[in-house]
Amino acid sequence: MAFQRLRGFRDITGADALAFERVEAAARAVFGRFGFEEIRIPLLEEKQLFSRALGTETDVVQKEMYEFDDRSGVRVALRPEGTAGVVRAYLENNFDKTHGWTKLYYLGPMFRSERPQAGRLRQFHQIGVEQLGTDSPYADAETVHCLSVFLDEAGASGYAIKLNNLGTFEERQLFRRELEGYFAPLKDRLCEDCRARLGRNVFRLLDCKQEGCRALARSSPPIDGFLTDESRRHHETVLAALGRAGVAVARDPYLVRGLDYYTRTVFEVTHPSLGAQDALGAGGRYDSLVESFGGARAGSVGFAVGLERLVMCLSADGAPAPEPPVFVVTLGPAAAEKGFELVSTLRRAGVRASMEYGAKSMKSQLRAADKHRCRFAVILGDDELAQGVFVMKHFETGEQKTFPLDSIVERCRKQSLTD
Ligand code: HAM
């Protein structure tokens, strides 16, 4: 029996692989400009790391982690997100002492055992940034600005950024009680999931996608009334700084997030083309996470974008075809040997070159050149070889010219740049 991919896992090929490469290049360029350095964190960590960071009552920890005991009996999990691992690395590498304010970015696969559907996978990819060791509201604004410049340079348009301030954990205690009081008498009108959430984490009710719950949530008391002056000032400064940076954001007093570590600023980017799974990316401030991992208090803020979803939003015609390579067509055994040598030399010289192996007919080799979308071919027969020349054929014009063999690298390089 042939093997098949697991449900929710994908092979990324062809145009998608190219789009991934381009988006990653845009991320590296933009994040570098904003002063972020790359960090590569492990895919596997102690399970405890994620339950402590994300919250034991969250969906991710409760039912979505790929977790198992490793051979030494340690409970481990495939990372469902990047923030927890980055915070561990920040402390373990003493960046809190050596760097102070630390700006890191990461990209790579994440794993959540969710029910697969369009835009929702079990292995997906995130690109994210984290700033650790800063309380400044300007860091929040810089993070959101960085997100929007990255999306623009990746070729996305038509996305919307929503932003809210969730206050500190202390401020949220009062708000939690108020919300529980508001929803308790409405319990019968809530969906089954929300009825269960009511006792566990009432904030998740604000995030329900069911129409009935949504309408009730939109009439619930907003968090604004529970914020201290300091949180309110923080929020206003973030919004004003975003205005200065030219980033359009909409305030949404009902925006909450599915992970528990957020404090104060939270934001989400959505795109209309994504349907039910419309979150392209999300993030916010998490001022207590470093402390909860045993470090000294270090205000932090970051975001992560889902790569599969971002690629879904990019218009197909935004991805130009790959640079056309040179195709080397050979006729006769001696020319075939020389052809292999030429392709090798061209590739080493930085030219994308290709050829067919085996004694194929001219017709079949030209068909292969067409399949590779080549603009021109180098034709080399045993006769040309004996005369020390080669023929260059331009497919579009049909033009054919003969040149000395020793000019081949120079000519192919020139053509591959200008054609
Ligand atoms: P998150 O909202 O859980 O945040 O995920 C961020 C993004 O990852 C989502 O907006 C979505 O695009 C993508 N994503 C999540 N789950 C899936 C899935 N099953 N399939 C496809 N894409 C998915 C975080 O992970 C936080 N660590 C973000 C952050 C960084 N906050 C502060 N710093």
Short mmCIF file of C-alpha atoms and ligand atoms in Angstrom, two decimals:
data_model
loop_
_atom_site.label_atom_id
_atom_site.label_comp_id
_atom_site.label_asym_id
_atom_site.label_seq_id
_atom_site.Cartn_x
_atom_site.Cartn_y
_atom_site.Cartn_z
CA MET A 1 0.00 0.00 0.00
CA ALA A 2 1.28 3.46 -0.88
CA PHE A 3 1.88 5.90 1.98
CA GLN A 4 -0.21 9.03 2.34
CA ARG A 5 0.25 12.32 4.15
CA LEU A 6 -1.33 12.57 7.59
CA ARG A 7 -4.54 14.63 7.77
CA GLY A 8 -3.81 18.31 8.18
CA PHE A 9 -0.22 17.94 6.90
CA ARG A 10 0.79 19.22 3.47
CA ASP A 11 3.53 19.02 0.89
CA ILE A 12 4.41 22.52 -0.24
CA THR A 13 5.37 22.41 -3.91
CA GLY A 14 5.64 24.46 -7.11
CA ALA A 15 4.13 27.96 -7.02
CA ASP A 16 3.36 27.63 -3.29
CA ALA A 17 6.97 26.77 -2.46
CA LEU A 18 8.06 29.78 -4.50
CA ALA A 19 5.55 32.02 -2.71
CA PHE A 20 6.84 30.76 0.66
CA GLU A 21 10.39 31.56 -0.38
CA ARG A 22 9.42 35.10 -1.45
CA VAL A 23 7.44 35.80 1.71
CA GLU A 24 10.32 34.55 3.85
CA ALA A 25 12.75 36.79 1.94
CA ALA A 26 10.44 39.79 2.50
CA ALA A 27 10.26 38.93 6.23
CA ARG A 28 14.05 38.74 6.59
CA ALA A 29 14.53 42.03 4.75
CA VAL A 30 11.85 43.94 6.71
CA PHE A 31 12.68 42.48 10.13
CA GLY A 32 16.38 43.24 9.61
CA ARG A 33 15.46 46.86 8.82
CA PHE A 34 13.50 47.05 12.09
CA GLY A 35 16.49 45.70 14.06
CA PHE A 36 15.35 42.10 14.67
CA GLU A 37 17.85 39.22 14.62
CA GLU A 38 16.97 35.66 13.72
CA ILE A 39 16.63 32.97 16.37
CA ARG A 40 16.13 29.29 15.53
CA ILE A 41 14.41 27.52 18.37
CA PRO A 42 13.77 23.77 18.72
CA LEU A 43 10.61 22.13 17.42
CA LEU A 44 10.36 20.01 20.55
CA GLU A 45 10.22 21.37 24.09
CA GLU A 46 9.04 20.21 27.49
CA LYS A 47 5.24 20.18 27.46
CA GLN A 48 5.20 22.19 30.70
CA LEU A 49 6.75 25.14 28.87
CA PHE A 50 3.65 25.52 26.72
CA SER A 51 1.04 24.85 29.39
CA ARG A 52 2.69 27.43 31.68
CA ALA A 53 2.96 30.03 28.89
CA LEU A 54 -0.30 29.62 26.98
CA GLY A 55 -2.53 28.73 29.95
CA THR A 56 -3.83 25.33 31.03
CA GLU A 57 -7.42 26.27 30.10
CA THR A 58 -6.67 27.27 26.51
CA ASP A 59 -7.85 25.12 23.59
CA VAL A 60 -4.26 24.72 22.41
CA VAL A 61 -3.09 23.19 25.69
CA GLN A 62 -6.31 21.32 26.46
CA LYS A 63 -6.73 19.51 23.18
CA GLU A 64 -4.41 20.55 20.38
CA MET A 65 -0.85 19.70 21.36
CA TYR A 66 1.12 16.83 19.86
CA GLU A 67 2.56 15.54 23.13
CA PHE A 68 4.22 12.32 24.20
CA ASP A 69 6.75 10.87 26.63
CA ASP A 70 10.22 10.73 25.09
CA ARG A 71 12.52 7.74 25.61
CA SER A 72 13.69 9.07 28.96
CA GLY A 73 10.12 9.58 30.18
CA VAL A 74 10.04 13.39 29.83
CA ARG A 75 6.67 14.75 28.68
CA VAL A 76 7.48 16.72 25.50
CA ALA A 77 5.40 18.54 22.88
CA LEU A 78 5.86 19.75 19.33
CA ARG A 79 5.74 23.54 19.51
CA PRO A 80 2.24 24.91 18.84
CA GLU A 81 3.66 28.48 18.59
CA GLY A 82 6.96 30.32 18.91
CA THR A 83 6.64 32.80 21.76
CA ALA A 84 7.09 30.33 24.64
CA GLY A 85 10.29 28.89 23.13
CA VAL A 86 11.70 32.37 22.46
CA VAL A 87 11.11 33.40 26.07
CA ARG A 88 12.81 30.22 27.32
CA ALA A 89 15.78 30.89 24.98
CA TYR A 90 15.98 34.55 26.08
CA LEU A 91 16.39 33.46 29.71
CA GLU A 92 18.51 30.36 29.07
CA ASN A 93 20.98 32.35 26.93
CA ASN A 94 21.03 35.19 29.50
CA PHE A 95 19.89 37.75 26.92
CA ASP A 96 18.07 39.50 29.77
CA LYS A 97 21.51 40.26 31.29
CA THR A 98 23.69 40.62 28.19
CA HIS A 99 21.31 42.31 25.73
CA GLY A 100 18.62 43.97 27.86
CA TRP A 101 16.09 45.01 25.21
CA THR A 102 16.16 42.05 22.81
CA LYS A 103 14.55 41.87 19.34
CA LEU A 104 14.25 38.44 17.75
CA TYR A 105 12.44 36.92 14.78
CA TYR A 106 11.74 33.31 13.84
CA LEU A 107 10.11 31.30 11.11
CA GLY A 108 9.21 27.66 10.81
CA PRO A 109 6.62 24.96 11.32
CA MET A 110 4.20 24.84 14.26
CA PHE A 111 1.88 21.96 15.20
CA ARG A 112 -1.69 22.02 16.48
CA SER A 113 -3.98 19.03 16.29
CA GLU A 114 -7.04 21.01 15.23
CA ARG A 115 -9.84 19.84 12.95
CA PRO A 116 -8.39 20.50 9.47
CA GLN A 117 -10.27 22.80 7.11
CA ALA A 118 -9.40 25.47 4.52
CA GLY A 119 -6.68 27.63 6.10
CA ARG A 120 -6.45 25.41 9.19
CA LEU A 121 -3.72 22.79 9.25
CA ARG A 122 -2.09 20.56 11.81
CA GLN A 123 1.37 21.53 10.62
CA PHE A 124 1.46 25.16 9.56
CA HIS A 125 4.18 27.80 9.37
CA GLN A 126 4.56 31.00 11.30
CA ILE A 127 6.78 34.02 10.85
CA GLY A 128 7.00 36.02 14.03
CA VAL A 129 8.89 38.67 15.97
CA GLU A 130 9.32 39.18 19.70
CA GLN A 131 10.68 42.20 21.59
CA LEU A 132 11.66 41.36 25.16
CA GLY A 133 12.65 43.72 27.96
CA THR A 134 10.68 46.82 26.99
CA ASP A 135 7.58 48.41 28.53
CA SER A 136 7.43 51.25 26.05
CA PRO A 137 4.15 51.71 24.15
CA TYR A 138 6.37 52.72 21.21
CA ALA A 139 7.59 49.10 21.09
CA ASP A 140 3.95 48.02 20.61
CA ALA A 141 3.53 50.56 17.82
CA GLU A 142 6.83 49.53 16.24
CA THR A 143 5.75 45.87 16.31
CA VAL A 144 2.43 46.61 14.58
CA HIS A 145 4.21 48.90 12.09
CA CYS A 146 6.71 46.12 11.34
CA LEU A 147 3.80 43.71 10.77
CA SER A 148 2.14 46.05 8.28
CA VAL A 149 5.37 46.83 6.37
CA PHE A 150 6.06 43.08 6.18
CA LEU A 151 2.56 42.34 4.83
CA ASP A 152 2.88 45.16 2.28
CA GLU A 153 6.29 44.02 1.07
CA ALA A 154 5.11 40.40 0.92
CA GLY A 155 2.48 41.65 -1.55
CA ALA A 156 -0.65 41.48 0.65
CA SER A 157 -3.35 44.13 0.31
CA GLY A 158 -6.86 44.61 1.64
CA TYR A 159 -6.05 43.36 5.14
CA ALA A 160 -7.39 45.06 8.30
CA ILE A 161 -5.72 45.46 11.69
CA LYS A 162 -7.85 45.52 14.85
CA LEU A 163 -6.39 46.52 18.19
CA ASN A 164 -7.53 46.46 21.80
CA ASN A 165 -6.10 46.84 25.29
CA LEU A 166 -6.88 43.95 27.66
CA GLY A 167 -5.36 45.59 30.72
CA THR A 168 -3.12 43.80 33.21
CA PHE A 169 -4.03 40.48 34.86
CA GLU A 170 -5.19 42.45 37.94
CA GLU A 171 -7.41 44.75 35.88
CA ARG A 172 -8.87 41.70 34.16
CA GLN A 173 -9.95 40.10 37.46
CA LEU A 174 -12.65 42.74 37.94
CA PHE A 175 -13.62 42.60 34.31
CA ARG A 176 -13.89 38.79 34.46
CA ARG A 177 -16.40 39.01 37.30
CA GLU A 178 -18.42 41.64 35.44
CA LEU A 179 -18.50 39.50 32.30
CA GLU A 180 -19.47 36.35 34.21
CA GLY A 181 -22.31 38.33 35.80
CA TYR A 182 -23.44 39.55 32.37
CA PHE A 183 -23.39 36.13 30.67
CA ALA A 184 -24.70 33.94 33.53
CA PRO A 185 -28.39 34.85 33.04
CA LEU A 186 -27.96 34.43 29.24
CA LYS A 187 -26.55 30.91 29.54
CA ASP A 188 -29.48 29.23 27.74
CA ARG A 189 -28.95 31.43 24.69
CA LEU A 190 -25.25 30.51 24.36
CA CYS A 191 -23.84 27.74 22.16
CA GLU A 192 -22.67 24.53 23.83
CA ASP A 193 -18.98 25.52 23.68
CA CYS A 194 -19.64 28.90 25.25
CA ARG A 195 -21.69 27.35 28.06
CA ALA A 196 -18.63 25.28 28.93
CA ARG A 197 -16.33 28.31 28.53
CA LEU A 198 -18.45 30.37 30.95
CA GLY A 199 -17.04 28.66 34.02
CA ARG A 200 -13.51 28.20 32.65
CA ASN A 201 -12.54 31.30 30.69
CA VAL A 202 -15.30 33.80 30.10
CA PHE A 203 -13.11 35.96 27.80
CA ARG A 204 -13.30 33.24 25.14
CA LEU A 205 -17.02 33.99 24.80
CA LEU A 206 -16.10 37.29 23.17
CA ASP A 207 -14.34 35.34 20.44
CA CYS A 208 -17.15 32.92 19.53
CA LYS A 209 -17.99 32.72 15.81
CA GLN A 210 -21.65 31.65 16.34
CA GLU A 211 -24.04 34.44 15.37
CA GLY A 212 -26.18 34.19 18.56
CA CYS A 213 -23.16 34.37 20.89
CA ARG A 214 -21.61 37.14 18.80
CA ALA A 215 -24.68 39.38 19.17
CA LEU A 216 -24.71 38.85 22.96
CA ALA A 217 -20.97 39.50 23.15
CA ARG A 218 -21.33 42.78 21.25
CA SER A 219 -23.73 44.05 23.94
CA SER A 220 -21.54 43.00 26.86
CA PRO A 221 -19.69 45.63 28.92
CA PRO A 222 -16.42 46.55 27.10
CA ILE A 223 -13.10 46.32 28.93
CA ASP A 224 -12.45 50.09 28.72
CA GLY A 225 -14.37 50.74 31.92
CA PHE A 226 -12.00 48.49 33.90
CA LEU A 227 -8.68 49.92 32.78
CA THR A 228 -6.45 51.96 35.08
CA ASP A 229 -5.21 55.37 33.94
CA GLU A 230 -1.82 53.82 33.21
CA SER A 231 -3.26 51.17 30.87
CA ARG A 232 -5.43 53.79 29.23
CA ARG A 233 -2.42 56.07 28.66
CA HIS A 234 -0.47 53.14 27.24
CA HIS A 235 -3.27 52.43 24.79
CA GLU A 236 -3.58 56.07 23.71
CA THR A 237 0.18 56.35 23.16
CA VAL A 238 0.22 53.18 21.04
CA LEU A 239 -2.62 54.51 18.87
CA ALA A 240 -1.03 57.95 18.50
CA ALA A 241 2.36 56.42 17.60
CA LEU A 242 0.71 54.18 15.01
CA GLY A 243 -0.88 57.30 13.53
CA ARG A 244 2.58 58.87 13.27
CA ALA A 245 3.94 55.73 11.60
CA GLY A 246 1.07 55.87 9.10
CA VAL A 247 -0.52 52.54 10.11
CA ALA A 248 -4.30 52.35 9.92
CA VAL A 249 -5.77 50.33 12.80
CA ALA A 250 -9.34 50.00 14.06
CA ARG A 251 -10.01 49.96 17.81
CA ASP A 252 -12.05 46.95 18.78
CA PRO A 253 -13.02 46.91 22.49
CA TYR A 254 -14.22 43.29 22.14
CA LEU A 255 -11.04 41.84 20.65
CA VAL A 256 -9.64 39.01 22.79
CA ARG A 257 -7.06 36.32 22.03
CA GLY A 258 -7.04 32.55 22.42
CA LEU A 259 -3.78 32.42 24.43
CA ASP A 260 -3.66 33.49 28.08
CA TYR A 261 -0.33 35.33 28.25
CA TYR A 262 -1.49 38.65 26.80
CA THR A 263 -1.56 41.85 28.82
CA ARG A 264 -2.55 45.33 27.60
CA THR A 265 -2.13 45.62 23.80
CA VAL A 266 -3.56 42.86 21.61
CA PHE A 267 -4.09 42.98 17.86
CA GLU A 268 -5.25 40.82 14.99
CA VAL A 269 -4.92 41.11 11.21
CA THR A 270 -7.76 39.73 9.12
CA HIS A 271 -8.26 39.32 5.39
CA PRO A 272 -11.69 39.02 3.72
CA SER A 273 -10.50 36.31 1.28
CA LEU A 274 -9.79 33.87 4.13
CA GLY A 275 -13.39 32.99 5.00
CA ALA A 276 -14.07 31.43 8.41
CA GLN A 277 -10.37 31.25 9.35
CA ASP A 278 -9.85 34.93 8.62
CA ALA A 279 -6.95 35.67 11.02
CA LEU A 280 -3.83 36.23 9.01
CA GLY A 281 -1.78 37.07 12.04
CA ALA A 282 -2.03 38.20 15.63
CA GLY A 283 -0.01 39.33 18.59
CA GLY A 284 0.28 41.61 21.55
CA ARG A 285 2.04 42.39 24.78
CA TYR A 286 2.86 39.74 27.37
CA ASP A 287 4.43 41.55 30.32
CA SER A 288 4.29 38.68 32.85
CA LEU A 289 5.55 35.74 30.81
CA VAL A 290 9.30 36.17 31.45
CA GLU A 291 8.59 36.43 35.18
CA SER A 292 6.44 33.32 35.12
CA PHE A 293 9.43 31.47 33.59
CA GLY A 294 11.59 32.50 36.57
CA GLY A 295 13.19 35.66 35.14
CA ALA A 296 13.02 39.25 36.36
CA ARG A 297 10.02 41.19 35.08
CA ALA A 298 10.54 42.06 31.39
CA GLY A 299 7.78 43.70 29.38
CA SER A 300 7.48 42.03 25.97
CA VAL A 301 5.50 42.29 22.75
CA GLY A 302 5.35 40.38 19.47
CA PHE A 303 3.30 38.92 16.66
CA ALA A 304 3.08 35.87 14.41
CA VAL A 305 1.69 35.57 10.89
CA GLY A 306 0.44 32.27 9.43
CA LEU A 307 2.38 31.65 6.25
CA GLU A 308 -0.18 29.37 4.57
CA ARG A 309 -2.89 31.97 5.14
CA LEU A 310 -0.67 34.79 3.91
CA VAL A 311 0.13 32.88 0.71
CA MET A 312 -3.63 32.25 0.22
CA CYS A 313 -4.20 36.04 0.27
CA LEU A 314 -1.55 36.89 -2.27
CA SER A 315 -2.93 37.15 -5.78
CA ALA A 316 -1.67 34.40 -8.06
CA ASP A 317 -0.44 36.88 -10.65
CA GLY A 318 1.73 38.53 -8.02
CA ALA A 319 4.18 35.66 -8.45
CA PRO A 320 6.29 36.03 -11.60
CA ALA A 321 7.61 32.86 -13.22
CA PRO A 322 11.14 31.79 -12.34
CA GLU A 323 13.98 33.21 -14.35
CA PRO A 324 14.19 31.25 -17.64
CA PRO A 325 17.14 28.88 -17.68
CA VAL A 326 19.39 27.92 -20.54
CA PHE A 327 18.64 24.54 -22.06
CA VAL A 328 21.54 22.60 -23.52
CA VAL A 329 20.50 20.35 -26.43
CA THR A 330 23.08 17.80 -27.56
CA LEU A 331 23.23 15.49 -30.58
CA GLY A 332 25.68 12.60 -30.59
CA PRO A 333 27.70 10.89 -27.84
CA ALA A 334 30.71 13.24 -27.81
CA ALA A 335 28.41 16.30 -27.70
CA ALA A 336 26.44 14.72 -24.83
CA GLU A 337 29.64 14.44 -22.77
CA LYS A 338 30.63 18.01 -23.59
CA GLY A 339 27.05 19.10 -22.85
CA PHE A 340 27.28 17.72 -19.31
CA GLU A 341 30.55 19.59 -18.83
CA LEU A 342 28.94 22.81 -20.12
CA VAL A 343 25.87 22.57 -17.90
CA SER A 344 28.15 22.01 -14.90
CA THR A 345 30.31 25.02 -15.84
CA LEU A 346 27.28 27.25 -16.44
CA ARG A 347 25.74 26.34 -13.07
CA ARG A 348 29.01 27.02 -11.28
CA ALA A 349 29.13 30.39 -13.07
CA GLY A 350 25.69 31.27 -11.66
CA VAL A 351 23.54 30.54 -14.74
CA ARG A 352 20.39 28.42 -14.39
CA ALA A 353 20.99 25.64 -16.90
CA SER A 354 19.39 22.31 -17.68
CA MET A 355 19.71 19.37 -20.08
CA GLU A 356 18.20 15.94 -20.77
CA TYR A 357 20.25 12.81 -20.21
CA GLY A 358 20.21 9.75 -22.48
CA ALA A 359 20.28 9.73 -26.28
CA LYS A 360 17.05 11.68 -26.77
CA SER A 361 15.94 13.06 -30.14
CA MET A 362 16.25 16.78 -30.90
CA LYS A 363 12.43 17.03 -30.86
CA SER A 364 12.12 15.49 -27.42
CA GLN A 365 14.89 17.73 -26.03
CA LEU A 366 13.20 20.84 -27.43
CA ARG A 367 9.91 19.71 -25.87
CA ALA A 368 11.69 19.47 -22.52
CA ALA A 369 13.11 22.98 -23.04
CA ASP A 370 9.56 24.21 -23.62
CA LYS A 371 8.35 22.49 -20.47
CA HIS A 372 11.05 24.29 -18.49
CA ARG A 373 9.84 27.55 -20.09
CA CYS A 374 13.33 28.28 -21.43
CA ARG A 375 13.75 31.31 -23.67
CA PHE A 376 16.76 29.96 -25.53
CA ALA A 377 18.69 26.78 -26.15
CA VAL A 378 22.32 26.02 -26.73
CA ILE A 379 22.52 23.39 -29.47
CA LEU A 380 25.61 21.29 -29.66
CA GLY A 381 26.13 18.41 -32.13
CA ASP A 382 29.24 16.37 -32.77
CA ASP A 383 29.81 18.53 -35.94
CA GLU A 384 29.70 21.79 -33.97
CA LEU A 385 31.97 20.26 -31.41
CA ALA A 386 34.51 19.35 -34.11
CA GLN A 387 34.40 22.95 -35.40
CA GLY A 388 34.63 24.46 -31.87
CA VAL A 389 31.27 26.28 -32.15
CA PHE A 390 27.73 26.10 -30.75
CA VAL A 391 24.33 27.27 -31.98
CA MET A 392 22.18 29.55 -29.87
CA LYS A 393 18.46 29.41 -30.63
CA HIS A 394 16.03 32.04 -29.37
CA PHE A 395 12.65 30.32 -28.97
CA GLU A 396 10.44 33.41 -29.25
CA THR A 397 11.97 34.80 -32.46
CA GLY A 398 13.16 31.48 -33.88
CA GLU A 399 16.51 33.20 -34.55
CA GLN A 400 19.56 30.92 -34.63
CA LYS A 401 23.21 32.05 -34.50
CA THR A 402 26.57 30.29 -34.33
CA PHE A 403 29.26 31.34 -31.84
CA PRO A 404 32.69 30.08 -30.77
CA LEU A 405 32.41 27.46 -28.03
CA ASP A 406 34.77 29.28 -25.67
CA SER A 407 32.33 32.24 -25.48
CA ILE A 408 29.47 30.06 -24.18
CA VAL A 409 29.55 30.98 -20.49
CA GLU A 410 29.81 34.69 -21.17
CA ARG A 411 26.97 34.57 -23.76
CA CYS A 412 24.65 32.47 -21.63
CA ARG A 413 25.23 34.67 -18.63
CA LYS A 414 24.48 37.79 -20.67
CA GLN A 415 21.35 36.25 -22.16
CA SER A 416 20.03 34.97 -18.86
CA LEU A 417 20.34 38.49 -17.44
CA THR A 418 18.90 40.42 -20.36
CA ASP A 419 16.43 38.09 -22.03
P1 HAM B 1 -1.98 32.74 17.21
O1 HAM B 1 -3.09 33.73 17.04
O2 HAM B 1 -2.30 31.50 17.92
O3 HAM B 1 -0.80 33.51 17.92
O4 HAM B 1 -1.39 32.35 15.79
C1 HAM B 1 -0.91 33.33 14.88
C2 HAM B 1 -1.29 32.99 13.45
O5 HAM B 1 -0.87 31.66 13.12
C3 HAM B 1 -2.79 32.98 13.19
O6 HAM B 1 -3.30 34.26 13.00
C4 HAM B 1 -2.87 32.13 11.92
O7 HAM B 1 -2.57 32.91 10.77
C5 HAM B 1 -1.75 31.13 12.14
N1 HAM B 1 -2.33 29.84 12.61
C6 HAM B 1 -2.63 29.49 13.87
N2 HAM B 1 -3.14 28.23 13.91
C7 HAM B 1 -3.15 27.78 12.63
C8 HAM B 1 -3.54 26.56 11.99
N3 HAM B 1 -4.01 25.52 12.69
N4 HAM B 1 -3.42 26.46 10.64
C9 HAM B 1 -2.94 27.49 9.92
N5 HAM B 1 -2.53 28.67 10.45
C10 HAM B 1 -2.64 28.82 11.79
C11 HAM B 1 0.39 32.96 18.27
O8 HAM B 1 0.77 31.88 17.92
C12 HAM B 1 1.25 33.88 19.11
N6 HAM B 1 2.50 33.17 19.43
C13 HAM B 1 1.52 35.19 18.40
C14 HAM B 1 2.38 36.10 19.20
C15 HAM B 1 3.70 36.30 19.06
N7 HAM B 1 1.98 36.84 20.21
C16 HAM B 1 3.02 37.48 20.72
N8 HAM B 1 4.07 37.17 20.03
#
